[in-house]
PDB file of C-alpha atoms and ligand atoms in Angstrom:
ATOM      1  CA  MET A   1      19.289 -47.032   4.945  1.00 39.00           C
ATOM      2  CA  LYS A   2      16.976 -49.613   6.304  1.00 37.00           C
ATOM      3  CA  THR A   3      13.327 -48.626   6.918  1.00 38.00           C
ATOM      4  CA  PRO A   4      12.742 -49.751  10.495  1.00 39.00           C
ATOM      5  CA  ALA A   5      10.329 -52.575  10.786  1.00 43.00           C
ATOM      6  CA  LYS A   6       6.784 -51.655  11.389  1.00 43.00           C
ATOM      7  CA  LYS A   7       5.487 -51.918  14.879  1.00 43.00           C
ATOM      8  CA  GLN A   8       2.328 -53.669  15.631  1.00 41.00           C
ATOM      9  CA  PRO A   9      -0.271 -51.005  16.258  1.00 42.00           C
ATOM     10  CA  LYS A  10      -1.400 -50.854  19.914  1.00 48.00           C
ATOM     11  CA  THR A  11      -4.877 -50.590  20.850  1.00 49.00           C
ATOM     12  CA  PRO A  12      -5.849 -47.139  20.821  1.00 50.00           C
ATOM     13  CA  ALA A  13      -7.105 -45.230  23.782  1.00 49.00           C
ATOM     14  CA  LYS A  14     -10.762 -45.777  24.605  1.00 51.00           C
ATOM     15  CA  SER A  15     -11.961 -42.414  23.772  1.00 52.00           C
ATOM     16  CA  LEU A  16     -10.611 -42.415  20.135  1.00 60.00           C
ATOM     17  CA  ARG A  17     -11.661 -45.964  19.081  1.00 58.00           C
ATOM     18  CA  GLY A  18     -14.570 -44.792  17.062  1.00 78.00           C
ATOM     19  CA  THR A  19     -12.805 -41.898  15.556  1.00 87.00           C
ATOM     20  CA  LEU A  20      -9.971 -43.988  14.380  1.00 91.00           C
ATOM     21  CA  ALA A  21     -12.245 -46.388  12.101  1.00 92.00           C
ATOM     22  CA  PRO A  22     -10.045 -47.016   9.041  1.00 94.00           C
ATOM     23  CA  ASP A  23     -12.755 -45.450   6.737  1.00 95.00           C
ATOM     24  CA  ARG A  24     -12.700 -42.461   8.651  1.00 96.00           C
ATOM     25  CA  ILE A  25      -8.826 -42.020   8.463  1.00 97.00           C
ATOM     26  CA  ALA A  26      -8.985 -42.928   4.792  1.00 97.00           C
ATOM     27  CA  ALA A  27     -11.571 -40.156   4.125  1.00 97.00           C
ATOM     28  CA  ILE A  28      -9.315 -37.640   6.043  1.00 98.00           C
ATOM     29  CA  LEU A  29      -6.272 -38.645   3.959  1.00 98.00           C
ATOM     30  CA  ARG A  30      -8.528 -38.486   0.835  1.00 98.00           C
ATOM     31  CA  GLY A  31      -9.780 -34.817   1.794  1.00 98.00           C
ATOM     32  CA  LEU A  32      -6.197 -33.863   2.439  1.00 98.00           C
ATOM     33  CA  ASP A  33      -5.083 -35.123  -1.020  1.00 97.00           C
ATOM     34  CA  GLU A  34      -7.701 -33.413  -2.711  1.00 98.00           C
ATOM     35  CA  ALA A  35      -7.076 -30.159  -0.945  1.00 98.00           C
ATOM     36  CA  TYR A  36      -3.411 -30.172  -0.916  1.00 97.00           C
ATOM     37  CA  PRO A  37      -2.302 -32.457  -3.782  1.00 95.00           C
ATOM     38  CA  ASN A  38       1.147 -31.199  -4.354  1.00 89.00           C
ATOM     39  CA  VAL A  39       2.580 -30.050  -1.054  1.00 88.00           C
ATOM     40  CA  VAL A  40       6.175 -29.195  -0.485  1.00 87.00           C
ATOM     41  CA  CYS A  41       8.270 -28.004   2.483  1.00 90.00           C
ATOM     42  CA  ALA A  42       7.353 -24.368   3.182  1.00 88.00           C
ATOM     43  CA  LEU A  43      10.983 -23.666   4.225  1.00 94.00           C
ATOM     44  CA  THR A  44      13.092 -22.398   1.295  1.00 95.00           C
ATOM     45  CA  HIS A  45      16.226 -24.615   0.732  1.00 97.00           C
ATOM     46  CA  ARG A  46      18.586 -25.605  -2.150  1.00 96.00           C
ATOM     47  CA  SER A  47      20.356 -28.627  -0.033  1.00 97.00           C
ATOM     48  CA  PRO A  48      19.825 -30.781   3.002  1.00 97.00           C
ATOM     49  CA  TRP A  49      22.265 -28.355   4.998  1.00 97.00           C
ATOM     50  CA  GLU A  50      20.204 -25.387   4.064  1.00 98.00           C
ATOM     51  CA  LEU A  51      17.053 -27.056   5.132  1.00 97.00           C
ATOM     52  CA  LEU A  52      18.515 -28.222   8.423  1.00 98.00           C
ATOM     53  CA  VAL A  53      19.569 -24.616   9.159  1.00 98.00           C
ATOM     54  CA  ALA A  54      16.245 -23.223   8.176  1.00 97.00           C
ATOM     55  CA  THR A  55      14.320 -25.650  10.520  1.00 96.00           C
ATOM     56  CA  ILE A  56      16.484 -25.064  13.402  1.00 97.00           C
ATOM     57  CA  LEU A  57      15.690 -21.226  12.805  1.00 97.00           C
ATOM     58  CA  SER A  58      11.821 -21.854  12.412  1.00 93.00           C
ATOM     59  CA  ALA A  59      11.663 -22.922  16.123  1.00 91.00           C
ATOM     60  CA  GLN A  60       9.131 -20.472  17.662  1.00 90.00           C
ATOM     61  CA  CYS A  61       9.260 -18.529  14.196  1.00 92.00           C
ATOM     62  CA  THR A  62       7.024 -18.569  11.126  1.00 89.00           C
ATOM     63  CA  ASP A  63       8.456 -20.245   7.891  1.00 89.00           C
ATOM     64  CA  VAL A  64       7.783 -16.887   5.981  1.00 91.00           C
ATOM     65  CA  ARG A  65      10.095 -14.912   8.505  1.00 96.00           C
ATOM     66  CA  VAL A  66      12.791 -17.560   8.025  1.00 97.00           C
ATOM     67  CA  ASN A  67      12.408 -17.292   4.388  1.00 97.00           C
ATOM     68  CA  MET A  68      13.160 -13.599   4.659  1.00 98.00           C
ATOM     69  CA  VAL A  69      16.543 -14.232   6.506  1.00 98.00           C
ATOM     70  CA  THR A  70      17.901 -17.349   4.948  1.00 98.00           C
ATOM     71  CA  PRO A  71      18.909 -16.123   1.332  1.00 98.00           C
ATOM     72  CA  GLU A  72      21.406 -13.539   2.946  1.00 98.00           C
ATOM     73  CA  LEU A  73      22.463 -15.842   5.702  1.00 98.00           C
ATOM     74  CA  PHE A  74      23.730 -18.463   2.906  1.00 98.00           C
ATOM     75  CA  LYS A  75      24.792 -15.782   0.653  1.00 97.00           C
ATOM     76  CA  ARG A  76      27.320 -14.872   3.479  1.00 97.00           C
ATOM     77  CA  PHE A  77      28.039 -18.363   4.796  1.00 97.00           C
ATOM     78  CA  PRO A  78      27.121 -20.885   1.953  1.00 95.00           C
ATOM     79  CA  THR A  79      28.629 -24.283   3.367  1.00 96.00           C
ATOM     80  CA  PRO A  80      28.921 -25.725   6.882  1.00 98.00           C
ATOM     81  CA  GLN A  81      32.797 -24.872   6.612  1.00 97.00           C
ATOM     82  CA  LYS A  82      32.053 -21.237   6.200  1.00 97.00           C
ATOM     83  CA  MET A  83      29.384 -20.993   8.754  1.00 97.00           C
ATOM     84  CA  MET A  84      31.508 -22.803  11.315  1.00 97.00           C
ATOM     85  CA  LEU A  85      34.199 -20.093  11.135  1.00 97.00           C
ATOM     86  CA  ALA A  86      31.530 -17.257  11.111  1.00 97.00           C
ATOM     87  CA  SER A  87      31.719 -14.901  14.230  1.00 96.00           C
ATOM     88  CA  LEU A  88      28.632 -15.332  16.331  1.00 97.00           C
ATOM     89  CA  PRO A  89      27.782 -11.662  16.401  1.00 98.00           C
ATOM     90  CA  ASP A  90      27.628 -11.622  12.532  1.00 97.00           C
ATOM     91  CA  LEU A  91      25.267 -14.749  12.631  1.00 98.00           C
ATOM     92  CA  GLU A  92      23.339 -13.068  15.194  1.00 98.00           C
ATOM     93  CA  ALA A  93      22.797 -10.022  13.287  1.00 98.00           C
ATOM     94  CA  LEU A  94      21.638 -12.041  10.342  1.00 98.00           C
ATOM     95  CA  ILE A  95      19.013 -14.149  12.336  1.00 98.00           C
ATOM     96  CA  ARG A  96      17.827 -11.436  14.731  1.00 98.00           C
ATOM     97  CA  THR A  97      14.286 -11.444  13.326  1.00 98.00           C
ATOM     98  CA  THR A  98      13.712 -15.089  13.840  1.00 97.00           C
ATOM     99  CA  GLY A  99      13.695 -14.454  17.669  1.00 97.00           C
ATOM    100  CA  PHE A 100      16.055 -16.418  20.240  1.00 97.00           C
ATOM    101  CA  PHE A 101      18.749 -15.502  18.098  1.00 98.00           C
ATOM    102  CA  HIS A 102      21.577 -15.954  20.513  1.00 98.00           C
ATOM    103  CA  ASN A 103      20.697 -19.676  21.134  1.00 98.00           C
ATOM    104  CA  LYS A 104      19.811 -20.104  17.361  1.00 98.00           C
ATOM    105  CA  ALA A 105      23.260 -18.746  16.277  1.00 98.00           C
ATOM    106  CA  LYS A 106      25.082 -20.978  18.675  1.00 98.00           C
ATOM    107  CA  SER A 107      22.982 -23.961  17.433  1.00 98.00           C
ATOM    108  CA  ILE A 108      23.560 -23.277  13.725  1.00 98.00           C
ATOM    109  CA  GLN A 109      27.309 -22.795  14.176  1.00 98.00           C
ATOM    110  CA  GLY A 110      27.579 -25.919  16.248  1.00 98.00           C
ATOM    111  CA  ALA A 111      25.632 -27.762  13.860  1.00 98.00           C
ATOM    112  CA  ALA A 112      28.142 -26.616  11.194  1.00 98.00           C
ATOM    113  CA  ARG A 113      30.935 -27.763  13.273  1.00 98.00           C
ATOM    114  CA  LYS A 114      29.630 -30.909  14.057  1.00 98.00           C
ATOM    115  CA  ILE A 115      28.932 -31.660  10.210  1.00 98.00           C
ATOM    116  CA  VAL A 116      32.340 -30.657   9.300  1.00 98.00           C
ATOM    117  CA  GLU A 117      34.172 -32.252  12.041  1.00 98.00           C
ATOM    118  CA  GLU A 118      32.255 -35.561  12.143  1.00 98.00           C
ATOM    119  CA  PHE A 119      30.333 -36.096   9.038  1.00 98.00           C
ATOM    120  CA  HIS A 120      32.786 -35.085   6.480  1.00 97.00           C
ATOM    121  CA  GLY A 121      30.911 -31.734   5.533  1.00 97.00           C
ATOM    122  CA  GLN A 122      27.673 -33.475   4.600  1.00 97.00           C
ATOM    123  CA  VAL A 123      24.301 -33.785   6.540  1.00 97.00           C
ATOM    124  CA  PRO A 124      23.869 -37.323   7.680  1.00 97.00           C
ATOM    125  CA  GLN A 125      21.059 -39.376   6.519  1.00 96.00           C
ATOM    126  CA  THR A 126      19.905 -41.134   9.884  1.00 95.00           C
ATOM    127  CA  LEU A 127      17.791 -40.292  12.704  1.00 94.00           C
ATOM    128  CA  ALA A 128      20.304 -41.393  15.193  1.00 95.00           C
ATOM    129  CA  GLU A 129      23.093 -39.395  13.689  1.00 97.00           C
ATOM    130  CA  LEU A 130      20.966 -36.284  12.953  1.00 97.00           C
ATOM    131  CA  ILE A 131      19.719 -35.783  16.615  1.00 96.00           C
ATOM    132  CA  THR A 132      23.182 -35.671  17.566  1.00 97.00           C
ATOM    133  CA  ILE A 133      23.540 -32.131  15.666  1.00 97.00           C
ATOM    134  CA  PRO A 134      23.497 -29.137  17.830  1.00 96.00           C
ATOM    135  CA  GLY A 135      19.704 -27.667  17.586  1.00 94.00           C
ATOM    136  CA  ALA A 136      18.303 -30.641  15.612  1.00 95.00           C
ATOM    137  CA  ALA A 137      15.885 -32.459  17.680  1.00 90.00           C
ATOM    138  CA  ARG A 138      13.601 -35.145  16.456  1.00 90.00           C
ATOM    139  CA  LYS A 139      11.467 -32.833  14.797  1.00 89.00           C
ATOM    140  CA  THR A 140      14.262 -31.178  12.687  1.00 93.00           C
ATOM    141  CA  ALA A 141      15.723 -34.504  11.976  1.00 94.00           C
ATOM    142  CA  ASN A 142      12.184 -35.851  10.753  1.00 93.00           C
ATOM    143  CA  VAL A 143      12.045 -32.777   8.398  1.00 94.00           C
ATOM    144  CA  VAL A 144      15.358 -32.955   6.839  1.00 96.00           C
ATOM    145  CA  LEU A 145      14.997 -37.073   6.571  1.00 95.00           C
ATOM    146  CA  GLY A 146      11.542 -36.816   4.724  1.00 93.00           C
ATOM    147  CA  VAL A 147      12.074 -33.726   2.756  1.00 94.00           C
ATOM    148  CA  CYS A 148      15.615 -34.316   1.580  1.00 96.00           C
ATOM    149  CA  PHE A 149      16.174 -38.093   1.675  1.00 95.00           C
ATOM    150  CA  GLY A 150      12.524 -39.476   1.238  1.00 92.00           C
ATOM    151  CA  GLU A 151      12.961 -41.288   4.618  1.00 92.00           C
ATOM    152  CA  ALA A 152       9.921 -41.445   6.816  1.00 91.00           C
ATOM    153  CA  GLU A 153      11.156 -42.397  10.257  1.00 90.00           C
ATOM    154  CA  GLY A 154       8.665 -40.315  12.062  1.00 92.00           C
ATOM    155  CA  VAL A 155       5.893 -37.819  11.514  1.00 95.00           C
ATOM    156  CA  VAL A 156       6.822 -34.225  11.934  1.00 93.00           C
ATOM    157  CA  VAL A 157       4.556 -32.632  14.430  1.00 94.00           C
ATOM    158  CA  ASP A 158       4.921 -28.933  14.528  1.00 91.00           C
ATOM    159  CA  THR A 159       2.387 -26.659  16.409  1.00 92.00           C
ATOM    160  CA  HIS A 160      -0.287 -27.234  13.308  1.00 95.00           C
ATOM    161  CA  VAL A 161       0.153 -30.879  13.157  1.00 96.00           C
ATOM    162  CA  PHE A 162      -0.379 -31.147  16.767  1.00 97.00           C
ATOM    163  CA  ARG A 163      -3.354 -28.868  16.856  1.00 98.00           C
ATOM    164  CA  ILE A 164      -5.331 -30.421  13.926  1.00 98.00           C
ATOM    165  CA  ALA A 165      -4.390 -33.988  14.638  1.00 98.00           C
ATOM    166  CA  ARG A 166      -6.155 -33.432  17.943  1.00 98.00           C
ATOM    167  CA  ARG A 167      -9.223 -31.415  16.765  1.00 98.00           C
ATOM    168  CA  LEU A 168      -9.484 -34.201  13.932  1.00 98.00           C
ATOM    169  CA  ALA A 169      -9.235 -36.816  17.180  1.00 97.00           C
ATOM    170  CA  LEU A 170      -6.536 -38.517  15.119  1.00 97.00           C
ATOM    171  CA  ALA A 171      -4.634 -38.114  18.615  1.00 97.00           C
ATOM    172  CA  LYS A 172      -5.473 -36.898  22.116  1.00 96.00           C
ATOM    173  CA  ARG A 173      -2.251 -36.794  23.935  1.00 97.00           C
ATOM    174  CA  ASP A 174      -0.582 -33.667  25.082  1.00 96.00           C
ATOM    175  CA  THR A 175       2.961 -33.417  23.935  1.00 96.00           C
ATOM    176  CA  PRO A 176       4.252 -33.425  20.439  1.00 94.00           C
ATOM    177  CA  GLN A 177       6.327 -36.507  20.934  1.00 94.00           C
ATOM    178  CA  LYS A 178       3.259 -38.362  22.180  1.00 97.00           C
ATOM    179  CA  VAL A 179       1.133 -37.199  19.368  1.00 97.00           C
ATOM    180  CA  GLU A 180       3.760 -38.412  17.076  1.00 96.00           C
ATOM    181  CA  GLN A 181       3.825 -41.865  18.310  1.00 97.00           C
ATOM    182  CA  GLU A 182      -0.303 -41.896  18.203  1.00 97.00           C
ATOM    183  CA  LEU A 183       0.022 -40.920  14.475  1.00 98.00           C
ATOM    184  CA  MET A 184       2.612 -43.439  13.505  1.00 97.00           C
ATOM    185  CA  ARG A 185       0.347 -45.981  14.979  1.00 97.00           C
ATOM    186  CA  ILE A 186      -2.579 -45.040  12.975  1.00 97.00           C
ATOM    187  CA  LEU A 187      -1.187 -43.800   9.591  1.00 97.00           C
ATOM    188  CA  PRO A 188       0.376 -45.823   6.717  1.00 96.00           C
ATOM    189  CA  GLN A 189       4.035 -45.057   6.854  1.00 95.00           C
ATOM    190  CA  ASP A 190       4.069 -43.927   3.269  1.00 94.00           C
ATOM    191  CA  ARG A 191       1.748 -41.188   4.325  1.00 95.00           C
ATOM    192  CA  TRP A 192       3.751 -39.979   7.085  1.00 95.00           C
ATOM    193  CA  ILE A 193       5.809 -37.243   4.989  1.00 93.00           C
ATOM    194  CA  ALA A 194       2.842 -35.868   3.105  1.00 94.00           C
ATOM    195  CA  PHE A 195       0.532 -35.780   6.041  1.00 96.00           C
ATOM    196  CA  SER A 196       2.583 -33.475   7.910  1.00 95.00           C
ATOM    197  CA  HIS A 197       3.100 -30.936   5.058  1.00 94.00           C
ATOM    198  CA  GLN A 198      -0.719 -31.043   4.286  1.00 97.00           C
ATOM    199  CA  LEU A 199      -1.638 -30.399   7.982  1.00 97.00           C
ATOM    200  CA  ILE A 200       0.852 -27.497   8.037  1.00 93.00           C
ATOM    201  CA  HIS A 201      -0.798 -26.033   4.899  1.00 94.00           C
ATOM    202  CA  HIS A 202      -4.268 -26.611   6.458  1.00 97.00           C
ATOM    203  CA  GLY A 203      -3.186 -24.926   9.488  1.00 96.00           C
ATOM    204  CA  ARG A 204      -2.187 -21.963   7.705  1.00 92.00           C
ATOM    205  CA  GLN A 205      -4.824 -21.610   5.225  1.00 94.00           C
ATOM    206  CA  VAL A 206      -7.925 -23.082   6.918  1.00 98.00           C
ATOM    207  CA  CYS A 207      -7.571 -24.470  10.481  1.00 98.00           C
ATOM    208  CA  ASP A 208      -6.223 -21.515  12.289  1.00 97.00           C
ATOM    209  CA  ALA A 209      -5.386 -21.677  15.792  1.00 97.00           C
ATOM    210  CA  ARG A 210      -7.643 -19.092  17.351  1.00 97.00           C
ATOM    211  CA  LYS A 211     -10.381 -19.061  14.613  1.00 97.00           C
ATOM    212  CA  PRO A 212     -10.654 -22.042  12.338  1.00 98.00           C
ATOM    213  CA  ARG A 213     -12.509 -21.303   9.029  1.00 98.00           C
ATOM    214  CA  CYS A 214     -14.683 -24.539   9.201  1.00 98.00           C
ATOM    215  CA  ALA A 215     -17.125 -23.242   6.743  1.00 97.00           C
ATOM    216  CA  GLN A 216     -14.347 -23.450   4.184  1.00 97.00           C
ATOM    217  CA  CYS A 217     -12.820 -26.881   5.394  1.00 98.00           C
ATOM    218  CA  ASN A 218     -13.329 -29.970   3.249  1.00 97.00           C
ATOM    219  CA  LEU A 219     -12.878 -32.063   6.449  1.00 98.00           C
ATOM    220  CA  GLU A 220     -15.743 -30.376   8.250  1.00 97.00           C
ATOM    221  CA  GLN A 221     -18.032 -33.342   8.169  1.00 96.00           C
ATOM    222  CA  LEU A 222     -15.252 -35.569   9.530  1.00 96.00           C
ATOM    223  CA  CYS A 223     -14.505 -33.231  12.371  1.00 97.00           C
ATOM    224  CA  THR A 224     -16.223 -33.032  15.817  1.00 93.00           C
ATOM    225  CA  SER A 225     -13.853 -30.276  17.426  1.00 97.00           C
ATOM    226  CA  LYS A 226     -15.261 -28.294  20.109  1.00 96.00           C
ATOM    227  CA  ASP A 227     -13.258 -25.496  18.481  1.00 96.00           C
ATOM    228  CA  LYS A 228     -15.483 -25.581  15.145  1.00 96.00           C
ATOM    229  CA  THR A 229     -16.726 -22.121  14.173  1.00 96.00           C
ATOM    230  CA  TRP A 230     -19.308 -23.684  11.719  1.00 91.00           C
ATOM    231  CA  SER A 231     -21.175 -26.900  11.422  1.00 90.00           C
ATOM    232  CA  SER A 232     -23.016 -28.401   8.510  1.00 85.00           C
TER     233      SER A 232
HETATM  234  S1  SF4 B 301     -13.621 -28.445  10.846  1.00 94.41           S
HETATM  235 FE1  SF4 B 301     -12.618 -26.679  11.460  1.00 94.41          FE
HETATM  236  S2  SF4 B 301     -11.723 -27.394  13.445  1.00 94.41           S
HETATM  237 FE2  SF4 B 301     -12.180 -29.099  11.865  1.00 94.41          FE
HETATM  238  S3  SF4 B 301     -10.389 -29.434  10.830  1.00 94.41           S
HETATM  239 FE3  SF4 B 301     -11.737 -28.130   9.628  1.00 94.41          FE
HETATM  240  S4  SF4 B 301     -11.114 -25.952  10.059  1.00 94.41           S
HETATM  241 FE4  SF4 B 301     -10.288 -27.331  11.823  1.00 94.41          FE
END
C-alpha cells in the first residue's frame, strides 16, 4: 500500500511555537527512546484479527483487563468465521468485565461478519477499509495498521497520548482527532507508531493522569506542564 504523500506542515498555533522547536522535539523523542527502547503493543494478540478485537474491547477499559478476557474469548471463537456465528449472550458473558459489553459484543460480531463477507476472512490493510468495520474507528484502525502491518497512516491518540502530548506542549487542542493532526504535523512519520506506544507506557508508568511522578520522569526538564508535581 502506498504511503500517503507528506503534507507540508502548517504553522503551529502561536502559543506552541517555542515549544515546537525541532531541537526540543528531538530531545523529547530521544528521552522516550532512552526510557522505552523496545516498546511493543500492550494488547496481547497473535494475529491482526485478535488485535482488532482486543482494540475494540479496550475502549473505556484497561489493556490489562482486556488481556484477561481475550484468551478465553479466542479459545472459544478463534476466527472471524466462528465469532460471526457465536450467540450474542455467549459473547457478552465472555467480555462482560471490559464494560459496555452489549455494544462491544455487537461490534466484534459485526466486525467478524464484515471481515468474512467483504474481506475474505482477512483483516484489511488500509485505513479506508478498516474504518468501515463495525467498532473500528480511526484509532483502532491506526493501532492495527501500525502494529500488524507497519503502516503509519496516523498517530494513535488514546487517553495517555492525548494527556501527555498536551502536558509536553506538543499539542494543545481539545479532541483526540485534533491532537492527532497536531502530532502528525510535528513528528517525523517514521516515529508515529513508536511514539504512541512510548507515550502509552510513559502514561502508565510515570505520567499518571491524577498524580504524575515527575521526580522520576526523564523528560522533566523539557516539561512545563501545570500538572507537574515536582520541578528540578
Ligand atoms: S514532568 Fe511530569 S507532567 Fe511532565 S511528562 Fe514528566 S511526568 Fe508528565
